[in-house]
Amino acid sequence: MPTSDFEPVIGLEMHCQLKTKSKAFCACPVVFGAPPNTAVCPVCLGYPGVLPVANREMVTLAMRVALATGCTIEETSVFARKNYFYPDLPKGYQISQYDKPLAVGGAVTVRAGGSVKQVRLNRIHLEEDAGKSMHEFPWEDVLTGASLVDLNRSGTPLIEIVTEPDLSSAEEAHEYLVLLRRLVRWVDASDGNMEEGSLRCDANVSVRPKGGTVLGTKVEIKNLNSFAHVKKAIEHEIERQVAALEAGKALVQETRLFEPASGATKTMRSKEEAMDYRYFPDPDLGALVVDEAWKREVAAAMPELPEARAARFTSAFGLPAADADLVCLSRPLADYYEAAVAAHPKNPKALANWLLSELLAKMSDADRHAGRMPVAPAVLAALVRRIDDGTISGKIAKELLVDLIATGRPVDDLVKEKGLVQISDEGPIRDAVAKVLADNPAQVATYRGGKAAAFGWFVGQVMKALAGRGNPGVVNRLLRDALEKD
Ligand code: ADP
Ligand code: ZN
Ligand code: MG
């Protein structure tokens, strides 16, 4: 079968660190980058005889994600022990949820490659993170070949968000992750910081004959440290599986690792070597009960979600859907935009244009997500107001923006001080036009001889004569009048 006769089937599992102050089952603080083993206690160190207590805020944050994705929150869910041995897991099991997760159902709407798709969620469950094994040290010579364990991360609260196998391309998978990251940040459940490991993703990939209804043998890919890696790994894995099937080879269900250097995946363990975790309900923790009152309380505190907000920006402010979506890249950015519109309600479209093309271009990705803006919303509003009322030209405004960012001074003060007020009076513009025409008889003759393209050159000359402050509309009109005369 040629490649085009196969279709990929993808399901994603995303681990997402919840933004709580303390850990999942003890009072230790959740910290990143602290000296090793300084944020630990007998509970998260796994000492015998200690008792875990579930963190209420952890459950609340998970409920926010569940509500944001349209999941059903179960009244009763159960913490289970997932048993395995590893040096970063001293108590020999991870507390997770297994057959009774916190939330089920729900979906995320993904737009990719020109189509819209509902990616169904299978479940959202709670679990705790393990510690971290460290294999490299600055004092390498003393510890060559040794590994140490840092248990600061042990017991950090996570949710795992599992999709149904509804995705059918690497591009869709990437878009899903981008949307989900925006959502967990939007509802303040997670900082969504991939570099610090707040988001971790496993991709399950299979292929099957196009239009088939039976799922193919799946491969789970681990070690995906960025969204770009997820995309690359899926692309590579689809190619590998299709090539194997075309060569008449059977695929085996296995776990593979992505190797960033080669862009390929490599066998880690096969199904036969899969671990049996011997899940059972954790006897130290009672059932997790979420009553109606708690659900209502969490629902009442939910913000307007990104899609609804973008739709409102379109209907209330007349923004094109694509612009509204960009303005809703993050909640702080959408808040910024709305504050600017409140300060200058007459031109929401221009405010969006300035925000998207001028401000965001001057910002880092991290600043965009955090909404760390270079000028206050009122400053952007004042700048656009002065363009709208004809005080300054758009071109001058762009130059002015650089000064506004550098000095933080009021727009009107800078306009006055720098003599930037636009010249709209016909008198001085007419004088400048006359002088340019008189000084350049050869160009005038060329223009009148049919070289209409030379018009732009005249505009440039007149603008230069007016130190760049001429009102472009008036300059164009008077210049055309003068050139078309006789
Ligand atoms: P496991 O029991 O191996 O953990 P699950 O059924 O729990 O498998 O599914 C884990 C993830 O793999 C889910 O996101 C699911 O949608 C996805 N998945 C399951 N089967 C397939 C398949 N044949 N191809 C692609 N993804 C799959
Ligand atoms: Zn602790
Ligand atoms: Mg599973």
XYZ file of C-alpha atoms and ligand atoms in Angstrom:
515
model
C 0.000 0.000 0.000
C 1.326 3.501 -0.764
C 1.773 5.885 2.184
C -1.411 7.757 1.396
C -3.421 4.601 2.105
C -2.624 4.808 5.823
C -3.986 7.196 8.394
C -2.343 8.022 11.720
C -4.229 7.700 15.022
C -2.860 9.641 17.987
C -3.789 9.926 21.650
C -1.983 12.254 24.069
C -1.354 12.082 27.800
C -0.331 15.369 29.353
C 1.019 15.718 32.868
C 0.474 19.162 34.228
C 1.839 20.512 37.494
C -0.774 22.299 39.583
C 0.063 25.730 40.974
C -0.465 25.007 44.653
C 1.639 26.517 47.430
C 2.108 23.185 49.174
C 2.519 19.607 48.019
C -0.229 17.082 47.264
C -0.234 15.170 50.564
C 1.984 17.136 52.973
C 2.626 20.745 53.970
C 6.002 21.123 52.223
C 6.219 24.081 49.851
C 6.321 23.480 46.095
C 9.558 25.133 44.959
C 11.618 25.072 41.800
C 15.401 25.406 41.840
C 15.867 25.260 45.636
C 18.952 23.478 47.024
C 18.406 19.690 46.859
C 16.369 18.055 49.625
C 15.460 21.284 51.426
C 11.692 21.130 50.753
C 10.987 17.698 52.212
C 9.344 16.072 55.242
C 8.720 12.515 56.456
C 5.588 12.247 54.254
C 7.193 13.134 50.911
C 10.396 11.308 51.899
C 8.271 8.188 52.235
C 9.095 7.358 55.842
C 7.127 4.446 57.250
C 4.172 5.181 59.490
C 3.341 8.652 58.176
C -0.106 9.628 56.937
C -0.851 11.644 53.776
C -3.560 14.326 53.783
C -4.980 15.431 50.416
C -4.470 19.099 49.555
C -7.845 20.770 48.971
C -6.410 23.454 46.672
C -4.963 20.703 44.459
C -8.450 19.297 43.946
C -9.903 22.755 43.311
C -7.318 23.524 40.602
C -7.926 20.158 38.941
C -11.661 20.895 39.017
C -11.023 24.204 37.239
C -9.291 22.363 34.383
C -12.104 19.791 34.325
C -14.744 22.525 34.057
C -12.744 24.386 31.398
C -12.685 21.245 29.235
C -16.316 20.298 29.805
C -15.534 17.207 31.872
C -17.936 15.643 34.346
C -16.534 15.842 37.857
C -17.199 12.605 39.730
C -18.718 12.954 43.165
C -16.475 10.155 44.413
C -13.009 9.369 43.116
C -10.320 7.196 44.609
C -6.582 7.591 45.214
C -4.694 4.434 44.305
C -1.159 3.229 44.861
C 0.854 2.641 41.703
C 3.614 0.323 42.873
C 7.097 0.321 41.392
C 10.665 0.693 42.533
C 12.862 3.564 41.508
C 15.437 5.572 43.477
C 13.414 8.792 43.104
C 10.366 7.095 44.664
C 11.474 6.097 48.164
C 8.115 4.874 49.418
C 7.850 2.346 46.569
C 4.576 3.632 45.166
C 3.164 6.752 43.616
C -0.214 7.997 44.791
C -2.375 8.337 41.682
C -5.929 7.705 40.558
C -6.724 4.596 38.557
C -10.184 3.185 37.895
C -11.994 6.065 39.574
C -10.509 9.320 38.300
C -11.616 12.797 39.378
C -13.152 13.735 36.017
C -14.249 12.044 32.784
C -15.524 13.066 29.367
C -15.095 16.576 28.043
C -13.402 17.746 24.884
C -11.057 20.339 23.395
C -11.918 21.937 20.050
C -8.884 21.895 17.786
C -8.518 23.793 14.518
C -5.683 22.616 12.310
C -5.077 22.247 8.603
C -8.343 23.983 7.794
C -10.576 21.605 9.735
C -12.276 21.771 13.147
C -12.299 18.756 15.401
C -13.567 17.839 18.848
C -10.794 15.959 20.628
C -12.541 13.978 23.353
C -10.944 13.619 26.746
C -10.959 10.227 28.360
C -10.165 11.407 31.880
C -8.413 13.868 34.147
C -6.885 12.311 37.221
C -4.805 13.501 40.136
C -1.395 12.167 41.077
C 1.806 13.111 42.838
C 5.165 13.636 41.167
C 8.305 11.646 42.012
C 11.706 13.074 42.985
C 14.539 13.681 40.556
C 17.635 11.580 39.988
C 20.720 13.622 39.195
C 23.598 12.174 37.225
C 25.806 15.181 36.561
C 27.514 17.379 39.103
C 29.854 20.358 39.063
C 32.187 18.391 41.291
C 32.185 15.539 38.768
C 35.635 14.197 39.672
C 34.511 13.225 43.162
C 31.279 11.630 41.998
C 32.133 10.050 38.663
C 29.537 7.411 37.861
C 27.426 8.271 40.891
C 23.807 9.380 40.973
C 22.133 11.432 43.678
C 18.465 11.960 44.409
C 16.726 15.290 45.011
C 13.322 14.794 46.625
C 12.139 18.417 46.512
C 9.788 17.494 43.663
C 8.497 14.394 45.439
C 4.795 14.850 46.210
C 4.231 17.805 43.866
C 0.596 17.739 42.679
C -0.084 16.861 39.045
C -3.047 16.154 36.869
C -2.878 13.797 33.944
C -5.132 14.759 31.049
C -5.750 11.821 28.707
C -7.364 12.120 25.274
C -9.257 9.502 23.317
C -7.343 8.447 20.179
C -8.998 11.263 18.215
C -6.028 13.113 16.739
C -4.910 12.316 13.228
C -1.781 14.355 12.530
C 1.296 15.755 14.238
C -0.030 19.229 13.462
C -3.326 18.534 15.241
C -1.463 17.110 18.223
C 0.679 20.250 18.391
C -2.357 22.525 18.176
C -4.118 20.524 20.904
C -1.140 20.984 23.224
C -0.937 24.711 22.547
C -4.652 25.085 23.336
C -4.452 22.947 26.450
C -1.458 24.911 27.747
C -3.360 28.162 27.201
C -6.338 26.705 29.036
C -4.491 25.466 32.144
C -2.784 28.854 32.396
C -5.996 30.736 31.688
C -7.790 29.120 34.631
C -4.741 29.660 36.885
C -4.331 25.938 37.451
C -0.725 25.712 36.233
C 2.105 27.966 35.124
C 2.366 25.748 32.024
C 6.112 26.126 32.012
C 7.597 23.382 29.890
C 11.241 24.259 30.629
C 10.653 23.798 34.337
C 8.799 20.554 33.690
C 5.337 21.840 34.613
C 4.026 20.243 31.435
C 5.114 16.809 30.263
C 3.608 14.875 27.437
C 3.533 11.278 26.165
C 2.286 10.552 22.666
C 0.553 7.324 21.620
C 0.772 6.677 17.898
C -0.588 4.007 15.578
C -1.480 3.833 11.896
C -4.224 1.923 10.104
C -5.602 1.577 6.585
C -7.396 4.791 5.656
C -11.021 4.807 6.740
C -10.484 1.757 8.965
C -12.421 1.354 12.177
C -10.091 -0.979 14.065
C -7.177 0.653 15.913
C -3.668 -0.368 14.895
C -0.891 -1.464 17.255
C 0.125 1.564 19.298
C 3.503 2.839 20.336
C 3.874 5.154 23.315
C 6.597 7.788 22.966
C 8.155 9.237 26.097
C 10.785 11.880 26.807
C 9.112 14.678 24.867
C 10.475 17.879 26.386
C 8.933 20.452 24.087
C 5.941 20.837 21.806
C 8.338 20.906 18.862
C 9.721 17.532 19.956
C 6.198 16.109 20.222
C 5.526 17.146 16.639
C 8.823 15.782 15.328
C 8.517 12.514 17.237
C 4.985 11.878 15.961
C 5.979 12.675 12.373
C 8.932 10.342 12.604
C 6.925 7.587 14.257
C 4.188 7.712 11.596
C 6.823 7.380 8.872
C 8.521 4.501 10.664
C 5.287 2.583 11.185
C 4.069 3.084 7.623
C 7.452 1.998 6.254
C 7.383 -1.149 8.415
C 3.868 -2.102 7.324
C 4.689 -1.439 3.672
C 7.676 -3.735 4.008
C 5.319 -6.395 5.312
C 6.657 -6.263 8.880
C 4.404 -6.453 11.920
C 4.537 -3.701 14.540
C 4.921 -4.471 18.216
C 3.241 -2.623 21.039
C 6.047 -0.897 22.874
C 7.314 2.208 24.627
C 9.833 4.236 22.649
C 12.057 7.172 23.567
C 12.484 10.260 21.432
C 16.083 11.245 20.781
C 16.260 14.964 20.010
C 19.702 14.759 18.402
C 18.631 12.343 15.666
C 14.933 13.255 15.616
C 14.175 9.523 15.770
C 12.489 7.230 18.296
C 14.132 4.205 19.835
C 12.772 1.141 21.647
C 12.695 1.497 25.436
C 10.594 -1.502 26.443
C 8.120 -3.845 24.748
C 4.683 -4.844 25.969
C 6.103 -8.049 27.491
C 8.415 -5.937 29.637
C 5.586 -3.587 30.632
C 5.339 -3.130 34.363
C 2.485 -4.465 36.425
C 1.837 -1.687 38.898
C -0.484 -3.666 41.163
C -2.807 -0.723 41.645
C -4.977 -0.769 44.730
C -6.898 1.916 46.641
C -4.610 3.752 49.054
C -5.798 2.664 52.514
C -4.310 5.822 54.070
C -6.550 8.126 52.049
C -10.328 7.987 52.115
C -12.386 8.396 48.953
C -12.185 11.899 47.499
C -15.679 13.349 47.727
C -16.580 16.473 45.768
C -20.022 17.638 46.826
C -22.343 19.979 44.926
C -21.455 22.964 47.103
C -17.752 22.616 46.299
C -18.489 22.228 42.590
C -20.727 25.313 42.631
C -18.070 27.306 44.439
C -15.404 26.365 41.874
C -17.749 26.986 38.939
C -18.658 30.435 40.289
C -14.985 31.441 40.384
C -14.267 30.421 36.772
C -13.156 33.166 34.383
C -14.695 33.668 30.958
C -12.892 31.046 28.843
C -10.639 31.999 25.904
C -12.971 30.897 23.123
C -15.958 32.700 24.613
C -13.847 35.772 25.166
C -12.528 35.804 21.604
C -16.096 35.405 20.325
C -17.164 38.369 22.449
C -14.278 40.480 21.111
C -15.532 39.657 17.622
C -19.172 40.483 18.308
C -18.684 43.466 20.624
C -15.624 45.078 19.034
C -15.864 43.866 15.446
C -12.472 42.138 15.539
C -11.832 39.534 12.832
C -11.872 36.046 14.393
C -8.152 35.512 13.747
C -7.217 38.786 15.514
C -9.540 38.029 18.428
C -7.857 34.668 18.845
C -4.390 36.262 18.860
C -5.456 38.884 21.405
C -6.644 35.950 23.554
C -3.225 34.268 23.427
C -3.158 34.601 27.214
C -5.541 35.951 29.830
C -3.267 38.867 30.837
C -3.022 39.874 27.180
C -6.817 39.778 26.758
C -7.173 41.804 29.988
C -4.679 44.330 28.637
C -6.595 44.651 25.402
C -9.907 45.161 27.168
C -8.419 47.823 29.429
C -7.082 49.660 26.371
C -10.503 49.488 24.684
C -12.139 50.827 27.838
C -9.738 53.804 27.707
C -10.374 54.459 23.996
C -13.642 52.745 23.027
C -13.848 54.377 19.603
C -11.335 52.211 17.782
C -10.963 48.629 19.085
C -9.691 47.453 15.705
C -6.769 49.903 15.683
C -5.926 48.972 19.290
C -5.802 45.296 18.310
C -3.586 46.110 15.317
C -1.184 48.091 17.476
C -1.133 45.413 20.122
C -0.557 42.560 17.682
C 1.845 44.157 15.232
C 3.790 46.741 17.249
C 3.766 45.692 20.913
C 3.980 41.903 20.624
C 6.796 42.225 18.104
C 8.874 43.951 20.781
C 8.221 41.263 23.418
C 9.596 37.833 24.271
C 7.355 34.786 24.215
C 7.437 34.527 28.000
C 6.420 38.183 28.348
C 3.516 37.657 25.929
C 2.160 34.769 27.982
C 2.642 36.600 31.250
C 1.262 39.839 29.808
C 4.363 41.811 30.818
C 3.606 44.705 28.494
C 6.093 47.464 27.573
C 3.516 50.253 28.063
C 0.342 50.515 30.133
C -3.015 49.998 28.350
C -3.893 53.677 28.911
C -0.693 54.693 27.088
C -1.529 52.578 24.040
C -5.057 54.020 24.138
C -3.702 57.602 24.275
C -1.401 56.937 21.332
C -4.187 55.551 19.134
C -6.484 58.390 20.215
C -3.947 60.924 18.909
C -3.729 59.112 15.586
C -7.508 58.978 15.342
C -7.943 62.696 16.022
C -5.281 63.570 13.453
C -2.736 64.991 15.928
C 0.004 62.594 14.814
C 0.469 60.286 11.860
C 0.718 56.504 12.187
C 4.342 56.711 11.124
C 5.211 59.250 13.820
C 3.267 57.161 16.332
C 5.517 54.189 15.655
C 8.598 56.295 16.377
C 6.920 57.752 19.425
C 6.185 54.275 20.770
C 9.919 53.634 21.113
C 10.224 56.754 23.320
C 7.113 55.832 25.284
C 8.581 52.439 26.078
C 11.933 53.957 27.028
C 10.641 56.841 29.144
C 7.141 55.853 30.306
C 6.118 59.516 29.889
C 2.614 60.681 28.859
C 1.894 60.627 25.115
C 0.736 64.254 24.900
C 3.833 65.554 26.701
C 6.162 63.780 24.292
C 4.179 64.888 21.248
C 4.428 68.538 22.339
C 8.006 68.398 23.500
C 9.297 66.748 20.343
C 7.217 68.940 18.036
C 5.580 65.918 16.482
C 2.145 67.414 15.917
C 1.052 66.512 12.425
C 0.724 69.308 9.855
C -2.779 69.170 8.396
C -3.198 72.855 7.445
C -3.300 73.242 3.687
C -1.208 76.438 3.676
C 2.218 75.040 4.637
C 1.580 71.821 2.702
C 0.659 73.765 -0.442
C 3.897 75.792 -0.045
C 5.987 72.629 0.287
C 4.332 71.061 -2.776
C 4.968 74.202 -4.832
C 8.627 74.292 -3.821
C 9.219 70.592 -4.626
C 7.620 71.018 -8.067
C 9.616 74.186 -8.793
C 12.908 72.535 -7.726
C 12.391 69.435 -9.859
C 11.178 70.414 -13.333
C 12.670 67.292 -14.970
C 10.723 64.897 -12.675
C 7.549 66.907 -13.187
C 7.958 66.524 -16.952
C 8.522 62.763 -16.569
C 5.413 62.437 -14.432
C 3.292 64.409 -16.808
C 4.732 62.372 -19.688
C 2.939 59.335 -18.254
C 5.219 58.049 -15.468
C 2.497 57.891 -12.808
C 4.732 55.620 -10.742
C 6.894 58.664 -9.925
C 4.110 59.938 -7.634
C 5.557 58.197 -4.618
C 8.845 59.996 -5.132
C 7.065 63.370 -4.935
C 5.241 62.313 -1.761
C 8.616 61.467 -0.233
C 10.074 64.862 -1.191
C 7.116 66.811 0.219
C 7.203 64.777 3.437
C 10.902 65.461 3.738
C 10.250 69.191 3.298
C 7.711 68.935 6.140
C 10.132 67.019 8.399
C 7.944 63.911 8.147
C 5.028 65.581 9.874
C 2.710 66.163 6.915
C -0.767 64.630 7.112
C -0.435 61.922 4.415
C -4.019 62.355 3.192
C -3.670 66.101 2.686
C -0.194 65.790 1.143
C -1.450 63.238 -1.382
C -4.462 65.305 -2.328
C -2.656 68.626 -2.769
C 0.259 66.997 -4.590
C -2.042 65.260 -7.050
C -3.949 68.511 -7.612
C -0.709 70.343 -8.363
C 0.727 67.668 -10.672
C -2.500 67.160 -12.635
C -2.814 70.958 -13.126
C -2.144 72.197 -16.673
P -2.642 1.993 28.219
O -3.544 0.986 28.846
O -1.526 1.433 27.448
O -2.255 3.099 29.158
P -4.877 3.489 27.292
O -6.007 2.779 26.640
O -5.038 3.918 28.693
O -3.566 2.635 27.091
O -4.569 4.745 26.409
C -3.508 5.609 26.674
C -3.492 6.658 25.581
O -3.245 6.033 24.320
C -4.796 7.390 25.400
O -4.511 8.755 25.099
C -5.443 6.719 24.211
O -6.271 7.598 23.505
C -4.247 6.357 23.386
N -4.458 5.165 22.537
C -4.990 3.979 22.900
N -4.959 3.126 21.849
C -4.378 3.773 20.815
C -4.053 3.425 19.469
N -4.300 2.218 18.955
N -3.443 4.363 18.706
C -3.168 5.574 19.194
N -3.445 5.969 20.450
C -4.054 5.088 21.258
Zn 6.654 16.904 52.537
Mg -3.758 4.006 30.505
